[in-house]
């Protein structure tokens, strides 16, 4: 597929129109995939709630997209929080796809971002960042302890 043949939105921006499975993998055109999430950012508490529901449905890639929209639209002072949460969800996605090396790299980045943000004393919107960071450390020590979607801290 050439650049000019790529899926594009009404503004000409590249957009993936292929359906995706629950872990974000593209499916063939015409397949039934999961419902895409909106690219519109939600307010902080709604972002956390939507991501939590998506994770409960086994859709960590979609939860990542919700956090990513918030990080791109939110204040620069909160970037580490939202980007860290998005990276954690992508890490869970990689773990569920049996890519432990990729998962560990991403959750390590997430841990560093979340720890840096926690040190600022910025708003956590009800999230227990210490618990999340501890969960990440547990996964780093024992990455093969089963599904990362079970008992996740988000």
Coordinates of N, CA, C and O in Angstrom, one line a residue:
X1 N 0.9 -1.2 0.0 CA 0.0 0.0 0.0 C 0.9 1.2 0.0 O 1.8 1.4 0.8
X2 N 0.7 2.2 -0.9 CA 1.5 3.4 -1.0 C 0.9 4.4 -0.1 O -0.2 4.3 0.5
X3 N 1.7 5.5 0.1 CA 1.3 6.6 1.0 C -0.1 7.1 0.5 O -1.0 7.4 1.4
X4 N -0.3 7.3 -0.8 CA -1.6 7.8 -1.2 C -2.8 6.8 -1.1 O -3.9 7.2 -1.0
X5 N -2.5 5.5 -0.9 CA -3.5 4.5 -0.7 C -3.9 4.3 0.8 O -4.8 3.6 1.1
X6 N -3.2 4.9 1.7 CA -3.4 4.8 3.1 C -4.8 5.2 3.5 O -5.3 6.1 2.9
X7 N -5.4 4.6 4.5 CA -6.7 5.1 5.1 C -6.5 6.5 5.6 O -5.5 6.8 6.3
X8 N -7.4 7.4 5.2 CA -7.3 8.8 5.7 C -8.6 9.3 6.2 O -9.7 8.8 5.8
X9 N -8.6 10.2 7.1 CA -9.8 10.8 7.6 C -10.2 12.0 6.7 O -9.6 12.3 5.7
X10 N -11.3 12.7 7.1 CA -11.8 13.8 6.2 C -10.8 14.9 6.1 O -10.9 15.7 5.1
X11 N -9.8 15.0 7.0 CA -8.8 16.1 6.9 C -7.6 15.6 6.3 O -6.6 16.3 6.2
X12 N -7.5 14.4 5.7 CA -6.4 13.9 5.0 C -5.3 13.2 5.9 O -4.3 12.8 5.5
X13 N -5.6 13.2 7.3 CA -4.6 12.5 8.2 C -4.8 11.0 8.1 O -5.8 10.5 7.9
X14 N -3.6 10.4 8.2 CA -3.6 8.9 8.1 C -4.4 8.3 9.3 O -4.2 8.7 10.4
X15 N -5.3 7.4 9.0 CA -6.1 6.8 10.0 C -6.2 5.3 9.6 O -6.5 5.0 8.5
X16 N -6.1 4.4 10.6 CA -6.3 3.0 10.3 C -7.8 2.6 10.3 O -8.4 2.8 11.3
X17 N -8.3 2.2 9.2 CA -9.7 1.9 9.1 C -10.0 0.4 9.2 O -11.1 0.0 9.4
X18 N -8.9 -0.4 9.3 CA -9.1 -1.8 9.5 C -9.6 -2.1 10.9 O -9.2 -1.5 11.8
X19 N -10.5 -3.1 11.0 CA -10.9 -3.4 12.3 C -9.8 -4.1 13.1 O -8.8 -4.5 12.5
X20 N -9.9 -4.0 14.4 CA -8.9 -4.5 15.3 C -9.5 -5.5 16.3 O -10.6 -5.4 16.7
X21 N -8.6 -6.5 16.8 CA -9.1 -7.4 17.8 C -8.9 -6.7 19.2 O -8.5 -5.6 19.2
X22 N -9.3 -7.4 20.2 CA -9.3 -6.8 21.6 C -7.9 -6.4 22.0 O -7.8 -5.6 22.9
X23 N -6.8 -6.9 21.4 CA -5.5 -6.6 21.8 C -4.9 -5.6 20.8 O -3.6 -5.4 20.7
X24 N -5.7 -5.0 19.9 CA -5.2 -3.9 19.0 C -4.6 -4.4 17.7 O -4.1 -3.6 16.9
X25 N -4.6 -5.7 17.5 CA -4.0 -6.3 16.3 C -5.0 -6.0 15.1 O -6.2 -6.3 15.2
X26 N -4.5 -5.6 13.9 CA -5.4 -5.3 12.8 C -5.9 -6.7 12.3 O -5.2 -7.7 12.2
X27 N -7.2 -6.6 11.9 CA -7.9 -7.7 11.3 C -8.1 -7.4 9.8 O -8.0 -6.3 9.4
X28 N -8.4 -8.4 9.0 CA -8.7 -8.1 7.6 C -9.9 -7.2 7.4 O -10.8 -7.2 8.2
X29 N -9.8 -6.4 6.4 CA -11.0 -5.5 6.1 C -12.2 -6.4 6.0 O -12.1 -7.5 5.5
X30 N -13.3 -5.9 6.5 CA -14.6 -6.6 6.4 C -14.8 -7.5 7.6 O -15.9 -8.0 7.8
X31 N -13.8 -7.8 8.5 CA -13.9 -8.6 9.7 C -14.6 -7.7 10.8 O -14.7 -6.5 10.7
X32 N -15.1 -8.4 11.7 CA -15.8 -7.8 12.9 C -14.7 -7.7 14.0 O -14.2 -8.7 14.4
X33 N -14.4 -6.5 14.4 CA -13.5 -6.2 15.4 C -14.2 -5.6 16.6 O -15.4 -5.5 16.7
X34 N -13.4 -5.1 17.6 CA -13.9 -4.4 18.7 C -14.3 -3.0 18.3 O -13.8 -2.5 17.3
X35 N -15.2 -2.4 19.0 CA -15.6 -1.0 18.8 C -14.4 -0.1 19.0 O -13.8 -0.2 20.1
X36 N -14.1 0.8 18.1 CA -13.0 1.7 18.3 C -13.4 2.7 19.4 O -14.5 3.0 19.6
X37 N -12.3 3.2 20.1 CA -12.6 4.3 21.1 C -12.4 5.6 20.4 O -11.7 5.8 19.4
X38 N -13.1 6.6 21.0 CA -13.0 8.0 20.4 C -11.6 8.5 20.6 O -10.9 8.2 21.6
X39 N -11.1 9.3 19.7 CA -9.9 10.0 19.9 C -10.0 11.3 20.6 O -9.0 12.0 20.9
X40 N -11.2 11.7 21.0 CA -11.5 12.9 21.8 C -11.1 12.6 23.2 O -11.5 11.6 23.8
X41 N -10.3 13.5 23.8 CA -9.9 13.4 25.2 C -11.1 13.6 26.1 O -12.0 14.4 25.9
X42 N -11.0 12.8 27.2 CA -12.0 12.9 28.2 C -11.4 13.7 29.4 O -10.2 13.7 29.6
X43 N -12.3 14.2 30.3 CA -11.7 14.8 31.5 C -11.0 13.7 32.3 O -11.3 12.5 32.2
X44 N -10.1 14.1 33.2 CA -9.3 13.1 34.0 C -10.1 11.9 34.6 O -9.7 10.8 34.4
X45 N -11.1 12.2 35.4 CA -11.8 11.1 36.1 C -12.5 10.2 35.1 O -12.6 9.0 35.3
X46 N -13.1 10.8 34.0 CA -13.7 10.0 33.0 C -12.7 9.2 32.2 O -13.0 8.0 31.8
X47 N -11.5 9.7 32.0 CA -10.5 9.0 31.3 C -10.1 7.7 32.1 O -10.1 6.6 31.6
X48 N -9.9 7.9 33.4 CA -9.6 6.7 34.3 C -10.7 5.7 34.3 O -10.5 4.5 34.2
X49 N -12.0 6.2 34.4 CA -13.1 5.3 34.4 C -13.2 4.5 33.1 O -13.4 3.3 33.1
X50 N -13.1 5.2 32.0 CA -13.2 4.5 30.7 C -12.1 3.5 30.5 O -12.3 2.4 30.1
X51 N -10.9 3.9 30.9 CA -9.7 2.9 30.8 C -10.0 1.7 31.7 O -9.7 0.6 31.3
X52 N -10.5 1.9 32.9 CA -10.8 0.8 33.8 C -11.8 -0.1 33.2 O -11.6 -1.4 33.2
X53 N -12.8 0.4 32.6 CA -13.8 -0.5 32.0 C -13.3 -1.2 30.8 O -13.6 -2.4 30.6
X54 N -12.4 -0.6 30.0 CA -11.8 -1.3 28.9 C -10.9 -2.4 29.3 O -10.9 -3.5 28.8
X55 N -10.1 -2.1 30.4 CA -9.3 -3.2 30.9 C -10.1 -4.4 31.5 O -9.7 -5.5 31.3
X56 N -11.2 -4.1 32.1 CA -12.1 -5.1 32.6 C -12.7 -5.9 31.5 O -13.0 -7.1 31.7
X57 N -12.8 -5.4 30.3 CA -13.3 -6.1 29.1 C -12.1 -6.8 28.4 O -12.4 -7.4 27.3
X58 N -10.9 -6.7 28.9 CA -9.8 -7.4 28.3 C -9.2 -6.6 27.1 O -8.7 -7.2 26.2
X59 N -9.4 -5.3 27.1 CA -9.0 -4.4 26.0 C -7.9 -3.4 26.4 O -8.1 -2.2 26.4
X60 N -6.7 -3.9 26.8 CA -5.7 -2.9 27.2 C -5.2 -2.0 26.1 O -4.8 -0.9 26.4
X61 N -5.2 -2.4 24.9 CA -4.8 -1.5 23.8 C -5.8 -0.3 23.7 O -5.3 0.8 23.6
X62 N -7.0 -0.6 23.8 CA -8.0 0.5 23.8 C -7.9 1.4 25.0 O -8.0 2.6 24.9
X63 N -7.6 0.8 26.2 CA -7.3 1.6 27.4 C -6.1 2.6 27.1 O -6.2 3.7 27.5
X64 N -5.1 2.1 26.5 CA -4.0 2.9 26.1 C -4.4 4.1 25.3 O -3.9 5.2 25.5
X65 N -5.3 3.8 24.3 CA -5.7 4.9 23.4 C -6.5 6.0 24.2 O -6.3 7.2 23.9
X66 N -7.2 5.6 25.2 CA -8.0 6.6 26.0 C -7.0 7.4 26.8 O -7.1 8.7 26.9
X67 N -6.0 6.8 27.4 CA -5.0 7.5 28.2 C -4.1 8.4 27.2 O -3.8 9.5 27.6
X68 N -3.8 7.9 26.0 CA -3.0 8.7 25.1 C -3.7 9.9 24.7 O -3.1 11.0 24.6
X69 N -5.1 9.9 24.5 CA -5.8 11.1 24.1 C -5.7 12.1 25.2 O -5.6 13.3 25.0
X70 N -5.8 11.7 26.5 CA -5.7 12.6 27.6 C -4.3 13.2 27.7 O -4.1 14.4 28.0
X71 N -3.3 12.4 27.5 CA -1.9 12.9 27.6 C -1.7 13.9 26.6 O -1.0 15.0 26.8
X72 N -2.1 13.7 25.4 CA -1.9 14.7 24.3 C -2.7 16.0 24.5 O -2.2 17.0 24.0
X73 N -3.8 15.9 25.2 CA -4.6 17.1 25.4 C -4.4 17.8 26.7 O -4.8 18.9 26.9
X74 N -3.9 17.0 27.7 CA -3.7 17.6 29.0 C -2.6 18.6 29.2 O -1.8 18.8 28.3
X75 N -2.5 19.1 30.4 CA -1.5 20.1 30.7 C -0.1 19.4 30.7 O 0.0 18.2 31.1
X76 N 0.9 20.1 30.3 CA 2.3 19.6 30.3 C 2.7 19.1 31.7 O 3.4 18.1 31.8
X77 N 2.2 19.7 32.7 CA 2.5 19.3 34.1 C 2.0 17.9 34.4 O 2.5 17.3 35.4
X78 N 1.1 17.3 33.7 CA 0.5 16.0 33.9 C 0.9 15.0 32.9 O 0.5 13.8 32.9
X79 N 1.8 15.4 32.0 CA 2.2 14.5 30.9 C 2.8 13.2 31.4 O 2.4 12.1 30.9
X80 N 3.6 13.2 32.4 CA 4.3 12.0 32.9 C 3.2 11.0 33.4 O 3.3 9.8 33.2
X81 N 2.2 11.5 34.1 CA 1.1 10.7 34.6 C 0.4 9.9 33.5 O 0.3 8.7 33.4
X82 N -0.2 10.7 32.5 CA -1.0 10.1 31.5 C -0.1 9.2 30.5 O -0.6 8.2 30.1
X83 N 1.1 9.7 30.2 CA 1.9 8.9 29.3 C 2.4 7.6 30.0 O 2.4 6.5 29.4
X84 N 2.6 7.7 31.3 CA 3.0 6.5 32.1 C 1.9 5.5 32.1 O 2.1 4.3 32.0
X85 N 0.6 6.0 32.3 CA -0.5 5.1 32.3 C -0.7 4.4 31.0 O -1.1 3.2 30.9
X86 N -0.6 5.2 29.9 CA -0.7 4.7 28.5 C 0.3 3.6 28.3 O 0.0 2.6 27.7
X87 N 1.6 3.9 28.7 CA 2.6 2.9 28.5 C 2.4 1.6 29.3 O 2.7 0.5 28.8
X88 N 1.8 1.8 30.5 CA 1.5 0.6 31.3 C 0.5 -0.3 30.5 O 0.6 -1.5 30.4
X89 N -0.5 0.4 29.9 CA -1.5 -0.4 29.2 C -1.0 -1.0 28.0 O -1.3 -2.2 27.6
X90 N 0.0 -0.4 27.3 CA 0.6 -1.0 26.1 C 1.5 -2.2 26.6 O 1.6 -3.2 26.0
X91 N 2.1 -2.0 27.8 CA 2.9 -3.1 28.3 C 2.0 -4.3 28.6 O 2.4 -5.5 28.3
X92 N 0.8 -4.1 29.2 CA -0.1 -5.2 29.4 C -0.5 -5.8 28.1 O -0.6 -7.0 28.0
X93 N -0.7 -4.9 27.1 CA -1.1 -5.5 25.7 C 0.0 -6.4 25.2 O -0.3 -7.5 24.8
X94 N 1.3 -6.0 25.3 CA 2.4 -6.8 24.9 C 2.4 -8.1 25.7 O 2.7 -9.2 25.1
X95 N 2.2 -8.1 27.0 CA 2.2 -9.3 27.8 C 1.1 -10.2 27.4 O 1.3 -11.4 27.2
X96 N -0.1 -9.7 27.1 CA -1.2 -10.5 26.6 C -0.9 -11.1 25.2 O -1.5 -12.1 24.9
X97 N -0.1 -10.5 24.5 CA 0.3 -11.0 23.1 C 1.5 -11.9 23.2 O 2.1 -12.3 22.2
X98 N 1.9 -12.2 24.5 CA 3.1 -13.1 24.7 C 4.4 -12.5 24.3 O 5.4 -13.2 24.1
X99 N 4.5 -11.2 24.3 CA 5.7 -10.5 24.0 C 6.3 -9.9 25.4 O 6.1 -8.7 25.6
X100 N 6.9 -10.8 26.2 CA 7.3 -10.4 27.5 C 8.4 -9.3 27.5 O 8.5 -8.4 28.3
X101 N 9.3 -9.4 26.5 CA 10.4 -8.5 26.4 C 9.9 -7.1 26.1 O 10.2 -6.1 26.8
X102 N 9.0 -7.0 25.2 CA 8.4 -5.7 24.9 C 7.6 -5.2 26.1 O 7.6 -4.0 26.4
X103 N 6.9 -6.1 26.7 CA 6.1 -5.7 27.9 C 6.9 -5.1 29.0 O 6.6 -4.1 29.6
X104 N 8.0 -5.8 29.3 CA 8.9 -5.3 30.4 C 9.6 -4.0 30.0 O 9.7 -3.1 30.9
X105 N 9.9 -3.8 28.8 CA 10.5 -2.5 28.4 C 9.5 -1.4 28.6 O 9.8 -0.3 29.2
X106 N 8.2 -1.6 28.2 CA 7.2 -0.6 28.4 C 6.8 -0.3 29.8 O 6.7 0.8 30.2
X107 N 6.7 -1.4 30.6 CA 6.3 -1.1 32.0 C 7.5 -0.5 32.8 O 7.2 0.3 33.7
X108 N 8.7 -0.7 32.3 CA 9.8 0.0 33.0 C 9.7 1.5 32.7 O 10.0 2.3 33.6
X109 N 9.4 1.8 31.5 CA 9.3 3.3 31.1 C 8.1 3.8 31.9 O 8.2 5.0 32.4
X110 N 7.0 3.1 32.0 CA 5.8 3.5 32.7 C 6.2 3.8 34.2 O 5.8 4.8 34.8
X111 N 6.9 2.8 34.8 CA 7.3 3.0 36.2 C 8.1 4.2 36.4 O 7.8 5.0 37.4
X112 N 9.1 4.5 35.6 CA 9.9 5.7 35.7 C 9.1 7.0 35.6 O 9.2 7.9 36.4
X113 N 8.2 7.0 34.6 CA 7.3 8.2 34.4 C 6.4 8.4 35.6 O 6.2 9.5 36.1
X114 N 5.8 7.3 36.1 CA 4.8 7.4 37.2 C 5.6 7.8 38.5 O 5.0 8.6 39.3
X115 N 6.7 7.3 38.7 CA 7.5 7.6 39.9 C 7.9 9.1 39.8 O 7.8 9.8 40.8
X116 N 8.3 9.6 38.7 CA 8.7 11.0 38.5 C 7.5 11.9 38.7 O 7.6 12.9 39.4
X117 N 6.4 11.5 38.2 CA 5.2 12.3 38.4 C 4.8 12.3 39.9 O 4.4 13.3 40.4
X118 N 4.8 11.1 40.5 CA 4.4 11.0 42.0 C 5.3 12.0 42.8 O 4.8 12.6 43.7
X119 N 6.5 12.1 42.4 CA 7.5 13.0 43.2 C 7.1 14.4 43.1 O 7.5 15.2 43.9
X120 N 6.3 14.8 42.1 CA 5.9 16.2 41.9 C 4.8 16.6 42.8 O 4.5 17.8 43.0
X121 N 4.1 15.6 43.3 CA 2.9 15.9 44.2 C 1.7 16.3 43.4 O 0.7 16.8 43.9
X122 N 1.7 16.2 42.0 CA 0.6 16.6 41.2 C -0.6 15.7 41.5 O -0.5 14.6 42.1
X123 N -1.8 16.1 41.0 CA -3.0 15.3 41.2 C -2.9 14.0 40.6 O -2.5 13.8 39.5
X124 N -3.4 13.0 41.4 CA -3.4 11.6 40.9 C -4.9 11.1 40.6 O -5.0 10.0 40.2
X125 N -5.8 12.0 40.8 CA -7.2 11.7 40.4 C -7.7 10.4 41.0 O -8.4 9.6 40.4
X126 N -7.4 10.1 42.3 CA -7.9 9.0 43.0 C -7.0 7.7 42.7 O -7.3 6.7 43.3
X127 N -6.0 7.8 41.9 CA -5.2 6.6 41.6 C -4.1 6.5 42.7 O -3.6 7.5 43.2
X128 N -3.9 5.3 43.2 CA -2.8 5.1 44.1 C -1.5 4.8 43.4 O -1.2 3.6 43.0
X129 N -0.8 5.8 43.1 CA 0.4 5.7 42.3 C 1.5 4.7 42.9 O 2.1 4.0 42.2
X130 N 1.6 4.8 44.2 CA 2.5 3.8 44.9 C 2.1 2.4 44.7 O 3.0 1.5 44.5
X131 N 0.8 2.1 44.7 CA 0.3 0.7 44.5 C 0.6 0.3 43.0 O 1.0 -0.8 42.8
X132 N 0.3 1.2 42.1 CA 0.6 1.0 40.7 C 2.1 0.7 40.4 O 2.4 -0.3 39.8
X133 N 2.9 1.5 41.0 CA 4.4 1.3 40.8 C 4.8 0.0 41.5 O 5.6 -0.7 40.9
X134 N 4.2 -0.3 42.6 CA 4.6 -1.6 43.2 C 4.1 -2.8 42.4 O 4.9 -3.8 42.3
X135 N 2.9 -2.7 41.8 CA 2.5 -3.7 40.9 C 3.4 -3.9 39.7 O 3.8 -5.0 39.3
X136 N 3.9 -2.8 39.1 CA 4.8 -2.9 38.0 C 6.1 -3.6 38.5 O 6.6 -4.4 37.8
X137 N 6.6 -3.2 39.6 CA 7.9 -3.8 40.1 C 7.7 -5.3 40.3 O 8.5 -6.1 40.0
X138 N 6.5 -5.7 40.8 CA 6.2 -7.2 40.9 C 6.2 -7.9 39.6 O 6.8 -9.0 39.4
X139 N 5.7 -7.2 38.5 CA 5.7 -7.8 37.2 C 7.1 -7.9 36.7 O 7.5 -8.8 36.0
X140 N 7.9 -6.9 36.9 CA 9.3 -6.9 36.5 C 10.1 -8.0 37.1 O 10.9 -8.6 36.5
X141 N 9.8 -8.3 38.4 CA 10.5 -9.4 39.1 C 9.9 -10.8 38.6 O 10.7 -11.7 38.6
X142 N 8.7 -10.9 38.4 CA 8.0 -12.1 38.0 C 7.1 -11.9 36.8 O 5.9 -11.9 37.0
X143 N 7.7 -11.8 35.6 CA 6.8 -11.4 34.5 C 5.9 -12.5 34.0 O 4.9 -12.3 33.3
X144 N 6.2 -13.8 34.3 CA 5.5 -14.9 33.8 C 4.5 -15.4 34.8 O 4.1 -16.6 34.8
X145 N 4.0 -14.6 35.7 CA 3.0 -15.0 36.7 C 1.6 -15.0 36.2 O 0.7 -14.8 37.0
X146 N 1.3 -15.3 35.0 CA -0.1 -15.3 34.5 C -0.5 -14.1 33.8 O 0.3 -13.2 33.5
X147 N -1.8 -14.0 33.5 CA -2.3 -12.8 32.7 C -2.1 -11.5 33.5 O -2.4 -11.5 34.7
X148 N -1.6 -10.5 32.9 CA -1.4 -9.2 33.5 C -2.7 -8.5 33.6 O -2.8 -7.4 34.2
X149 N -3.8 -9.0 33.0 CA -5.1 -8.3 33.1 C -5.8 -8.7 34.4 O -6.7 -8.0 34.8
X150 N -5.3 -9.7 35.1 CA -5.9 -10.2 36.3 C -5.2 -9.4 37.5 O -4.0 -9.3 37.6
X151 N -6.0 -8.8 38.3 CA -5.5 -8.0 39.5 C -4.6 -6.9 39.1 O -3.7 -6.5 39.9
X152 N -4.8 -6.3 37.9 CA -4.0 -5.1 37.6 C -4.5 -3.9 38.5 O -5.6 -4.0 39.0
X153 N -3.6 -2.9 38.7 CA -4.0 -1.9 39.7 C -4.7 -0.7 39.1 O -4.9 0.3 39.7
X154 N -5.2 -0.8 37.8 CA -5.9 0.3 37.2 C -7.4 0.1 37.2 O -8.2 0.7 36.7

